[in-house]
Short mmCIF file of C-alpha atoms and ligand atoms in Angstrom, two decimals:
data_model
loop_
_atom_site.label_atom_id
_atom_site.label_comp_id
_atom_site.label_asym_id
_atom_site.label_seq_id
_atom_site.Cartn_x
_atom_site.Cartn_y
_atom_site.Cartn_z
CA UNK C 1 -22.67 11.43 30.71
CA UNK C 2 -19.91 8.84 30.71
CA UNK C 3 -16.69 9.71 28.92
CA UNK C 4 -15.78 8.25 25.55
CA UNK C 5 -13.38 5.38 25.09
CA UNK C 6 -11.18 4.40 22.16
CA UNK C 7 -13.12 2.10 19.79
CA UNK C 8 -12.78 -1.66 20.26
CA UNK C 9 -9.54 -3.04 18.89
CA UNK C 10 -7.75 0.31 19.03
CA UNK C 11 -5.55 2.05 21.54
CA UNK C 12 -3.90 5.41 21.91
CA UNK C 13 -0.18 6.08 21.82
CA UNK C 14 0.56 8.24 24.82
CA UNK C 15 3.76 9.72 26.28
CA UNK C 16 6.12 8.48 27.52
CA UNK C 17 5.64 5.08 25.82
CA UNK C 18 4.70 6.72 22.49
CA UNK C 19 8.37 7.72 22.20
CA UNK C 20 9.22 4.04 21.79
CA UNK C 21 6.78 3.77 18.85
CA UNK C 22 8.39 6.73 17.15
CA UNK C 23 11.83 5.26 17.70
CA UNK C 24 10.72 1.90 16.27
CA UNK C 25 9.32 3.58 13.16
CA UNK C 26 12.58 5.45 12.74
CA UNK C 27 14.68 2.34 13.30
CA UNK C 28 12.75 0.46 10.60
CA UNK C 29 12.93 3.37 8.17
CA UNK C 30 16.62 4.17 8.67
CA UNK C 31 18.09 1.25 6.66
CA UNK C 32 15.58 1.95 3.85
CA UNK C 33 16.48 5.63 3.62
CA UNK C 34 20.08 4.54 3.50
CA UNK C 35 19.43 2.19 0.57
CA UNK C 36 17.78 4.34 -2.06
CA UNK C 37 14.14 4.12 -0.94
CA UNK C 38 12.14 7.35 -1.29
CA UNK C 39 9.28 8.26 1.05
CA UNK C 40 5.73 7.90 -0.23
CA UNK C 41 2.45 8.77 1.46
CA UNK C 42 -0.91 7.70 0.04
CA UNK C 43 -4.46 8.36 1.31
CA UNK C 44 -5.89 6.44 4.23
CA UNK C 45 -8.67 5.22 1.95
CA UNK C 46 -8.88 4.03 -1.65
CA UNK C 47 -11.50 2.74 -4.04
CA UNK C 48 -12.64 -0.55 -2.56
CA UNK C 49 -12.07 -2.19 -5.95
CA UNK C 50 -8.31 -1.61 -5.70
CA UNK C 51 -8.09 -3.88 -2.66
CA UNK C 52 -10.65 -6.38 -3.96
CA UNK C 53 -8.59 -6.85 -7.11
CA UNK C 54 -5.17 -6.34 -5.56
CA UNK C 55 -5.30 -8.13 -2.23
CA UNK C 56 -7.75 -10.73 -3.56
CA UNK C 57 -11.49 -11.41 -3.55
CA UNK C 58 -11.03 -14.66 -1.65
CA UNK C 59 -8.85 -13.37 1.18
CA UNK C 60 -10.10 -12.81 4.73
CA UNK C 61 -8.79 -9.27 4.47
CA UNK C 62 -11.19 -8.44 1.64
CA UNK C 63 -14.18 -10.63 2.50
CA UNK C 64 -14.30 -10.12 6.27
CA UNK C 65 -11.95 -7.44 7.46
CA UNK C 66 -12.35 -4.42 5.25
CA UNK C 67 -13.80 -1.15 6.50
CA UNK C 68 -15.74 -0.48 3.30
CA UNK C 69 -18.26 2.34 2.96
CA UNK C 70 -20.12 4.41 0.46
CA UNK C 71 -19.66 8.16 0.54
CA UNK C 72 -22.44 10.72 0.24
CA UNK C 73 -21.27 11.17 -3.34
CA UNK C 74 -21.74 7.46 -4.04
CA UNK C 75 -18.05 6.49 -4.15
CA UNK C 76 -17.30 3.02 -2.82
CA UNK C 77 -14.22 3.34 -0.67
CA UNK C 78 -12.37 1.33 1.96
CA UNK C 79 -9.94 2.24 4.70
CA UNK C 80 -6.64 0.77 3.61
CA UNK C 81 -6.02 -2.69 5.09
CA UNK C 82 -2.42 -2.73 3.77
CA UNK C 83 0.01 -0.57 1.83
CA UNK C 84 1.18 -2.48 -1.24
CA UNK C 85 -1.80 -2.01 -3.54
CA UNK C 86 -1.99 1.72 -2.74
CA UNK C 87 1.73 2.24 -3.24
CA UNK C 88 1.69 0.52 -6.61
CA UNK C 89 -1.46 2.43 -7.61
CA UNK C 90 0.24 5.72 -6.73
CA UNK C 91 3.47 4.80 -8.55
CA UNK C 92 1.50 3.90 -11.70
CA UNK C 93 -0.62 7.03 -11.47
CA UNK C 94 2.50 9.22 -11.20
CA UNK C 95 4.21 7.25 -14.01
CA UNK C 96 7.20 6.62 -11.78
CA UNK C 97 7.83 3.41 -13.69
CA UNK C 98 8.28 5.35 -16.94
CA UNK C 99 11.26 7.40 -15.81
CA UNK C 100 13.65 4.76 -17.12
CA UNK C 101 14.93 4.29 -13.62
CA UNK C 102 13.76 0.92 -12.37
CA UNK C 103 13.34 -0.32 -9.74
CA UNK C 104 11.22 2.39 -8.22
CA UNK C 105 12.07 2.01 -4.53
CA UNK C 106 9.59 3.45 -2.03
CA UNK C 107 9.01 3.31 1.71
CA UNK C 108 6.02 4.31 3.80
CA UNK C 109 4.83 4.52 7.38
CA UNK C 110 1.25 4.79 8.49
CA UNK C 111 -2.00 3.49 9.91
CA UNK C 112 -3.87 0.47 8.50
CA UNK C 113 -7.30 -0.88 9.34
CA UNK C 114 -8.65 -4.42 9.52
CA UNK C 115 -11.88 -5.49 11.15
CA UNK C 116 -10.30 -8.45 12.96
CA UNK C 117 -11.17 -10.08 16.25
CA UNK C 118 -9.00 -8.05 18.64
CA UNK C 119 -6.49 -9.72 20.92
CA UNK C 120 -3.00 -8.97 22.12
CA UNK C 121 -0.97 -8.05 19.04
CA UNK C 122 -4.01 -7.97 16.77
CA UNK C 123 -5.79 -4.65 16.44
CA UNK C 124 -8.31 -3.00 14.17
CA UNK C 125 -6.08 0.01 13.77
CA UNK C 126 -2.39 -0.75 13.59
CA UNK C 127 0.74 0.70 12.20
CA UNK C 128 3.21 -0.51 9.59
CA UNK C 129 6.43 0.66 8.06
CA UNK C 130 6.76 -0.83 4.59
CA UNK C 131 8.99 -0.91 1.54
CA UNK C 132 8.27 -1.71 -2.10
CA UNK C 133 10.76 -2.15 -4.95
CA UNK C 134 8.81 -1.92 -8.18
CA UNK C 135 9.61 -3.00 -11.71
CA UNK C 136 12.61 -5.33 -11.48
CA UNK C 137 13.00 -9.07 -11.27
CA UNK C 138 16.32 -9.66 -9.55
CA UNK C 139 16.97 -12.02 -6.65
CA UNK C 140 19.34 -9.42 -5.19
CA UNK C 141 16.36 -7.11 -4.69
CA UNK C 142 14.46 -9.76 -2.72
CA UNK C 143 17.61 -10.39 -0.70
CA UNK C 144 18.16 -6.66 -0.13
CA UNK C 145 14.72 -6.24 1.42
CA UNK C 146 15.13 -9.20 3.76
CA UNK C 147 18.60 -8.02 4.76
CA UNK C 148 17.28 -4.50 5.50
CA UNK C 149 14.38 -5.78 7.63
CA UNK C 150 16.83 -7.95 9.51
CA UNK C 151 19.10 -4.94 10.01
CA UNK C 152 16.18 -2.90 11.44
CA UNK C 153 15.33 -5.54 14.00
CA UNK C 154 18.98 -6.04 14.96
CA UNK C 155 19.44 -2.28 15.37
CA UNK C 156 16.62 -2.34 17.92
CA UNK C 157 18.45 -5.07 19.82
CA UNK C 158 15.99 -7.83 18.92
CA UNK C 159 17.36 -11.34 18.57
CA UNK C 160 14.54 -13.74 19.41
CA UNK C 161 13.08 -13.73 15.90
CA UNK C 162 13.29 -16.04 12.90
CA UNK C 163 12.96 -15.48 9.17
CA UNK C 164 10.74 -17.99 7.38
CA UNK C 165 11.31 -18.25 3.64
CA UNK C 166 9.37 -19.89 0.84
CA UNK C 167 8.69 -19.64 -2.87
CA UNK C 168 5.11 -19.65 -4.14
CA UNK C 169 6.05 -20.25 -7.77
CA UNK C 170 4.88 -18.22 -10.73
CA UNK C 171 2.11 -18.22 -13.31
CA UNK C 172 3.70 -21.23 -15.02
CA UNK C 173 4.09 -23.65 -12.15
CA UNK C 174 1.60 -22.50 -9.54
CA UNK C 175 -1.56 -23.48 -11.49
CA UNK C 176 -0.22 -27.02 -11.93
CA UNK C 177 0.44 -27.27 -8.23
CA UNK C 178 -2.90 -25.70 -7.38
CA UNK C 179 -4.74 -28.36 -9.36
CA UNK C 180 -2.77 -31.18 -7.72
CA UNK C 181 -3.44 -29.74 -4.27
CA UNK C 182 -7.15 -29.37 -5.01
CA UNK C 183 -7.32 -33.02 -6.04
CA UNK C 184 -5.72 -34.03 -2.76
CA UNK C 185 -7.86 -31.72 -0.60
CA UNK C 186 -11.15 -32.78 -2.17
CA UNK C 187 -10.54 -36.27 -0.76
CA UNK C 188 -10.40 -35.06 2.87
CA UNK C 189 -13.03 -34.81 5.61
CA UNK C 190 -13.51 -31.06 5.83
CA UNK C 191 -16.26 -28.67 6.86
CA UNK C 192 -18.37 -26.72 4.40
CA UNK C 193 -16.38 -23.46 4.60
CA UNK C 194 -13.04 -25.20 4.14
CA UNK C 195 -14.42 -27.15 1.17
CA UNK C 196 -15.38 -23.85 -0.39
CA UNK C 197 -11.89 -22.54 0.24
CA UNK C 198 -10.46 -25.51 -1.69
CA UNK C 199 -12.14 -24.16 -4.79
CA UNK C 200 -11.19 -20.50 -4.42
CA UNK C 201 -7.91 -20.49 -2.53
CA UNK C 202 -6.59 -24.02 -1.84
CA UNK C 203 -3.17 -22.84 -0.66
CA UNK C 204 -4.84 -21.17 2.30
CA UNK C 205 -6.13 -24.53 3.50
CA UNK C 206 -2.50 -25.47 4.21
CA UNK C 207 -2.43 -22.56 6.64
CA UNK C 208 -5.39 -23.90 8.69
CA UNK C 209 -4.37 -23.85 12.34
CA UNK C 210 -6.73 -26.66 13.49
CA UNK C 211 -5.02 -29.88 14.48
CA UNK C 212 -7.78 -32.00 12.92
CA UNK C 213 -7.02 -30.34 9.59
CA UNK C 214 -3.24 -30.40 9.97
CA UNK C 215 -3.34 -34.16 10.63
CA UNK C 216 -5.08 -34.74 7.33
CA UNK C 217 -2.63 -32.55 5.48
CA UNK C 218 0.26 -34.94 6.06
CA UNK C 219 1.23 -36.18 2.62
CA UNK C 220 -0.29 -33.20 0.80
CA UNK C 221 1.59 -32.26 -2.37
CA UNK C 222 4.19 -29.57 -1.65
CA UNK C 223 4.70 -26.58 -3.89
CA UNK C 224 8.44 -27.08 -3.56
CA UNK C 225 8.14 -30.23 -5.68
CA UNK C 226 6.23 -28.39 -8.42
CA UNK C 227 8.42 -25.30 -8.85
CA UNK C 228 9.53 -24.76 -12.45
CA UNK C 229 13.24 -24.48 -13.25
CA UNK C 230 13.11 -20.66 -13.44
CA UNK C 231 11.46 -20.39 -10.01
CA UNK C 232 13.85 -22.92 -8.49
CA UNK C 233 16.92 -21.08 -9.79
CA UNK C 234 15.54 -17.72 -8.68
CA UNK C 235 14.82 -19.02 -5.18
CA UNK C 236 18.21 -20.65 -4.88
CA UNK C 237 19.85 -17.34 -5.73
CA UNK C 238 17.86 -15.50 -3.05
CA UNK C 239 18.90 -18.14 -0.52
CA UNK C 240 22.57 -17.89 -1.52
CA UNK C 241 22.58 -14.10 -1.28
CA UNK C 242 21.06 -14.23 2.20
CA UNK C 243 23.56 -16.82 3.33
CA UNK C 244 26.44 -14.77 1.92
CA UNK C 245 25.11 -11.76 3.85
CA UNK C 246 25.11 -13.80 7.07
CA UNK C 247 21.33 -13.62 7.45
CA UNK C 248 19.95 -16.83 8.91
CA UNK C 249 16.61 -18.07 7.61
CA UNK C 250 14.47 -21.20 7.76
CA UNK C 251 12.95 -22.79 4.69
CA UNK C 252 9.24 -23.08 5.37
CA UNK C 253 7.52 -24.88 2.50
CA UNK C 254 4.17 -24.32 4.23
CA UNK C 255 4.43 -20.55 4.46
CA UNK C 256 1.36 -19.11 2.75
CA UNK C 257 0.62 -15.44 3.15
CA UNK C 258 -2.82 -13.95 3.73
CA UNK C 259 -2.76 -11.85 0.56
CA UNK C 260 -3.28 -13.24 -2.94
CA UNK C 261 -0.79 -11.19 -4.92
CA UNK C 262 2.34 -13.11 -4.01
CA UNK C 263 4.51 -14.98 -6.48
CA UNK C 264 7.89 -16.61 -5.92
CA UNK C 265 9.70 -15.27 -2.84
CA UNK C 266 7.60 -14.98 0.31
CA UNK C 267 8.86 -14.50 3.82
CA UNK C 268 7.75 -13.76 7.32
CA UNK C 269 9.58 -12.50 10.38
CA UNK C 270 8.21 -14.31 13.43
CA UNK C 271 9.04 -13.47 17.02
CA UNK C 272 9.10 -16.30 19.52
CA UNK C 273 8.01 -14.22 22.50
CA UNK C 274 4.63 -13.14 21.13
CA UNK C 275 2.32 -16.15 21.36
CA UNK C 276 -0.23 -16.59 18.58
CA UNK C 277 0.26 -13.21 16.86
CA UNK C 278 3.92 -13.96 16.24
CA UNK C 279 4.37 -12.45 12.76
CA UNK C 280 6.12 -9.13 13.29
CA UNK C 281 6.54 -8.57 9.58
CA UNK C 282 6.10 -10.15 6.21
CA UNK C 283 6.30 -9.71 2.51
CA UNK C 284 7.37 -11.12 -0.79
CA UNK C 285 7.34 -10.78 -4.53
CA UNK C 286 4.20 -9.76 -6.40
CA UNK C 287 5.04 -9.97 -10.08
CA UNK C 288 1.42 -9.95 -11.26
CA UNK C 289 -0.14 -7.25 -9.09
CA UNK C 290 0.45 -4.36 -11.46
CA UNK C 291 -1.42 -6.11 -14.25
CA UNK C 292 -4.17 -7.11 -11.81
CA UNK C 293 -4.84 -3.42 -11.11
CA UNK C 294 -4.63 -2.35 -14.76
CA UNK C 295 -0.93 -1.50 -15.11
CA UNK C 296 1.82 -2.94 -17.29
CA UNK C 297 3.88 -5.97 -16.23
CA UNK C 298 6.02 -4.76 -13.33
CA UNK C 299 7.62 -7.51 -11.28
CA UNK C 300 8.03 -6.18 -7.74
CA UNK C 301 8.87 -7.14 -4.19
CA UNK C 302 8.29 -5.62 -0.77
CA UNK C 303 7.50 -6.03 2.89
CA UNK C 304 5.72 -4.40 5.78
CA UNK C 305 6.78 -4.62 9.40
CA UNK C 306 4.18 -4.17 12.12
CA UNK C 307 5.12 -1.38 14.51
CA UNK C 308 2.72 -2.51 17.26
CA UNK C 309 4.06 -6.04 17.28
CA UNK C 310 7.65 -4.88 17.07
CA UNK C 311 7.06 -2.85 20.24
CA UNK C 312 5.56 -5.97 21.88
CA UNK C 313 8.63 -7.93 20.76
CA UNK C 314 10.87 -5.38 22.50
CA UNK C 315 8.82 -5.84 25.68
CA UNK C 316 8.99 -9.63 25.35
CA UNK C 317 12.79 -9.45 25.17
CA UNK C 318 12.94 -6.94 28.03
CA UNK C 319 14.57 -4.31 25.82
CA UNK C 320 14.25 -0.66 26.80
CA UNK C 321 15.43 1.61 24.03
CA UNK C 322 18.03 4.13 25.03
CA UNK C 323 16.08 7.22 24.06
CA UNK C 324 17.46 10.70 24.58
CA UNK C 325 15.43 12.70 27.13
CA UNK C 326 12.87 14.86 25.36
CA UNK C 327 13.94 17.88 27.40
CA UNK C 328 17.50 18.93 28.24
CA UNK C 329 16.86 22.18 30.08
CA UNK C 330 13.90 23.17 32.25
CA UNK C 331 13.45 26.84 33.13
CA UNK C 332 12.00 27.80 36.52
CA UNK C 333 11.15 31.49 36.98
CA UNK C 334 10.43 32.91 40.43
CA UNK C 335 8.30 35.99 40.02
CA UNK C 336 6.90 38.06 37.16
CA UNK C 337 10.11 39.73 35.98
CA UNK C 338 11.89 36.36 35.98
CA UNK C 339 9.06 34.86 33.90
CA UNK C 340 9.54 37.47 31.23
CA UNK C 341 13.34 37.18 31.14
CA UNK C 342 13.51 33.38 31.34
CA UNK C 343 10.83 32.93 28.69
CA UNK C 344 13.13 34.90 26.39
CA UNK C 345 16.03 32.62 27.30
CA UNK C 346 13.90 29.54 26.59
CA UNK C 347 13.20 30.80 23.07
CA UNK C 348 16.89 31.58 22.59
CA UNK C 349 17.94 28.10 23.75
CA UNK C 350 15.40 26.43 21.48
CA UNK C 351 16.65 28.41 18.51
CA UNK C 352 20.14 27.22 19.41
CA UNK C 353 18.85 23.64 19.15
CA UNK C 354 18.66 22.88 22.88
CA UNK C 355 15.49 21.01 23.90
CA UNK C 356 14.03 23.32 26.52
CA UNK C 357 10.82 23.56 28.50
CA UNK C 358 9.38 26.12 30.87
CA UNK C 359 7.42 26.02 34.14
CA UNK C 360 4.12 27.46 32.95
CA UNK C 361 1.23 28.53 35.11
CA UNK C 362 3.13 30.35 37.84
CA UNK C 363 4.07 27.25 39.88
CA UNK C 364 5.87 27.64 43.18
CA UNK C 365 9.53 26.62 43.39
CA UNK C 366 8.84 23.18 44.85
CA UNK C 367 6.28 22.18 42.25
CA UNK C 368 8.32 23.65 39.44
CA UNK C 369 11.40 21.65 40.50
CA UNK C 370 9.28 18.52 40.61
CA UNK C 371 8.21 19.16 37.02
CA UNK C 372 11.83 19.82 36.07
CA UNK C 373 12.84 16.42 37.46
CA UNK C 374 9.93 14.68 35.82
CA UNK C 375 10.80 16.17 32.43
CA UNK C 376 14.05 14.22 32.40
CA UNK C 377 16.04 17.44 31.90
CA UNK C 378 19.72 17.46 32.84
CA UNK C 379 19.72 21.12 33.79
CA UNK C 380 17.37 23.57 35.44
CA UNK C 381 17.63 27.28 34.81
CA UNK C 382 16.36 29.03 37.94
CA UNK C 383 16.02 32.78 38.35
CA UNK C 384 14.50 35.05 41.00
CA UNK C 385 14.36 38.84 41.31
CA UNK C 386 17.65 39.05 43.21
CA UNK C 387 19.59 37.03 40.61
CA UNK C 388 18.18 39.12 37.81
CA UNK C 389 19.07 42.37 39.53
CA UNK C 390 22.68 41.18 39.29
CA UNK C 391 22.24 40.00 35.68
CA UNK C 392 22.50 36.34 36.73
CA UNK C 393 20.59 33.07 36.59
CA UNK C 394 21.28 29.85 38.48
CA UNK C 395 22.20 26.81 36.39
CA UNK C 396 21.46 23.68 38.36
CA UNK C 397 22.67 20.20 37.44
CA UNK C 398 19.67 18.05 38.31
CA UNK C 399 21.76 14.90 38.77
CA UNK C 400 24.52 16.20 41.04
CA UNK C 401 22.50 19.06 42.54
CA UNK C 402 25.44 21.35 41.85
CA UNK C 403 24.45 24.94 41.17
CA UNK C 404 26.41 27.75 39.51
CA UNK C 405 25.53 31.37 38.84
CA UNK C 406 25.77 32.28 35.17
CA UNK C 407 25.62 35.68 33.48
CA UNK C 408 22.35 36.15 31.58
CA UNK C 409 24.01 36.75 28.25
CA UNK C 410 26.25 33.69 28.65
CA UNK C 411 23.36 31.27 29.26
CA UNK C 412 23.34 29.60 25.83
CA UNK C 413 27.11 29.02 25.86
CA UNK C 414 27.14 27.79 29.46
CA UNK C 415 24.23 25.42 28.85
CA UNK C 416 25.95 24.02 25.77
CA UNK C 417 29.14 23.47 27.73
CA UNK C 418 27.29 21.78 30.59
CA UNK C 419 25.42 19.46 28.22
CA UNK C 420 28.47 18.55 26.14
P1 HAM I 501 0.76 -8.52 6.30
O1 HAM I 501 1.50 -9.76 6.63
O2 HAM I 501 -0.70 -8.58 6.16
O3 HAM I 501 1.44 -7.97 4.97
O4 HAM I 501 1.11 -7.43 7.38
C1 HAM I 501 2.44 -7.11 7.72
C2 HAM I 501 2.58 -6.95 9.22
O5 HAM I 501 1.64 -5.99 9.73
C3 HAM I 501 2.27 -8.21 10.02
O6 HAM I 501 3.39 -9.07 10.06
C4 HAM I 501 1.95 -7.63 11.39
O7 HAM I 501 3.13 -7.35 12.11
C5 HAM I 501 1.27 -6.33 11.04
N1 HAM I 501 -0.20 -6.52 11.15
C6 HAM I 501 -1.04 -6.99 10.23
N2 HAM I 501 -2.30 -7.01 10.71
C7 HAM I 501 -2.24 -6.56 11.98
C8 HAM I 501 -3.21 -6.34 13.02
N3 HAM I 501 -4.50 -6.58 12.84
N4 HAM I 501 -2.78 -5.86 14.21
C9 HAM I 501 -1.47 -5.59 14.41
N5 HAM I 501 -0.52 -5.76 13.47
C10 HAM I 501 -0.89 -6.24 12.27
C11 HAM I 501 1.05 -6.84 4.33
O8 HAM I 501 0.34 -6.00 4.80
C12 HAM I 501 1.71 -6.67 2.97
N6 HAM I 501 1.23 -5.41 2.38
C13 HAM I 501 3.22 -6.68 3.10
C14 HAM I 501 3.91 -6.51 1.80
C15 HAM I 501 4.47 -5.38 1.31
N7 HAM I 501 4.06 -7.43 0.87
C16 HAM I 501 4.69 -6.92 -0.18
N8 HAM I 501 4.92 -5.66 0.08
#
């Protein structure tokens, strides 16, 4: 029988490179934790209706990419394709918005699923770290989120990325624009599917990547020219706050996101070393989503950064994160008595907070030392019968090769001193 392989469009995170993924997740989360965002975790699946209503019936995500299924009990569920609808659902369900403490600021980290055509940077199972600020309309909140995402990427050493910024208007001005755009689009030479899209989601036609379509779009009405005064002022304030914070951005009047819930501020972080899957993160304001899923009016804003693509961006810029070695001390026992004694020391060192590993399986000295080197440890703790008879172990510096005999009951202190 042949062995199993990971399903199409998925891959496994495996040491040592998995350490980079963990570090990226932590780097994205750190500025959020430092800015009043609390951690939230929601189920990997939800009622399919939540996404249909939240993300939008006309989006690719809902019509083509959802892992939807019916359970044995007859529930219609879907693996989550994104985190915003679930987070808002959970916040409403827990009445977080009623505590009189708005905005409710939440962050999350997890796996998401979209049945997309796999290619480099586009997977069917991928990982996001996201943030949502629920219940307040304040340009400073939009700016805060963009500033924090920027800070995460900078802290990883990334620099070859750009922030694209747009406003999609609100329920006052967007319908007027939508109608004007539809009028324009209906006059173009377009295929059947695109013509259908004009009727359900005309803004998405602007996002069509085909050159034949883009050529025809020259002269299309721009949302920018239809924004109402309130949306214009709001957007100008977001732009000013970003500029004051020293965060560079590009106005992109054509930026349309793939989810229907956006209003006003929308943005995308694109990395220039990634080819076609260049969006490393994106987000925006979604002032109507709460009502769309049955809640009260709760203007909100958020983003999600893709962990997989952020790791690819690090590779594209040739950045290797400076990660601490997983193991600081590696214990190598020679003989049965040494195994017993050193195993005790390993436990003691771990309790003292020193990352320690042990040569299991009765390896010979040569093999055990090879494992010690491979572990990345700075120190090896080697003991044979003769050392133990004298109450000693050998502490070996694996970089310099220098070796000193240390009294058994001084091991923890000596190791600490050597690592300091
Ligand atoms: P999104 O733009 O669909 O937004 O996804 C955010 C990020 O997740 C993308 O920029 C990308 O890095 C990553 N991503 C998405 N799909 C894939 C895939 N198939 N393979 C690899 N990476 C992928 C959202 O999901 C919104 N919920 C963001 C948001 C939060 N808006 C407001 N709050």
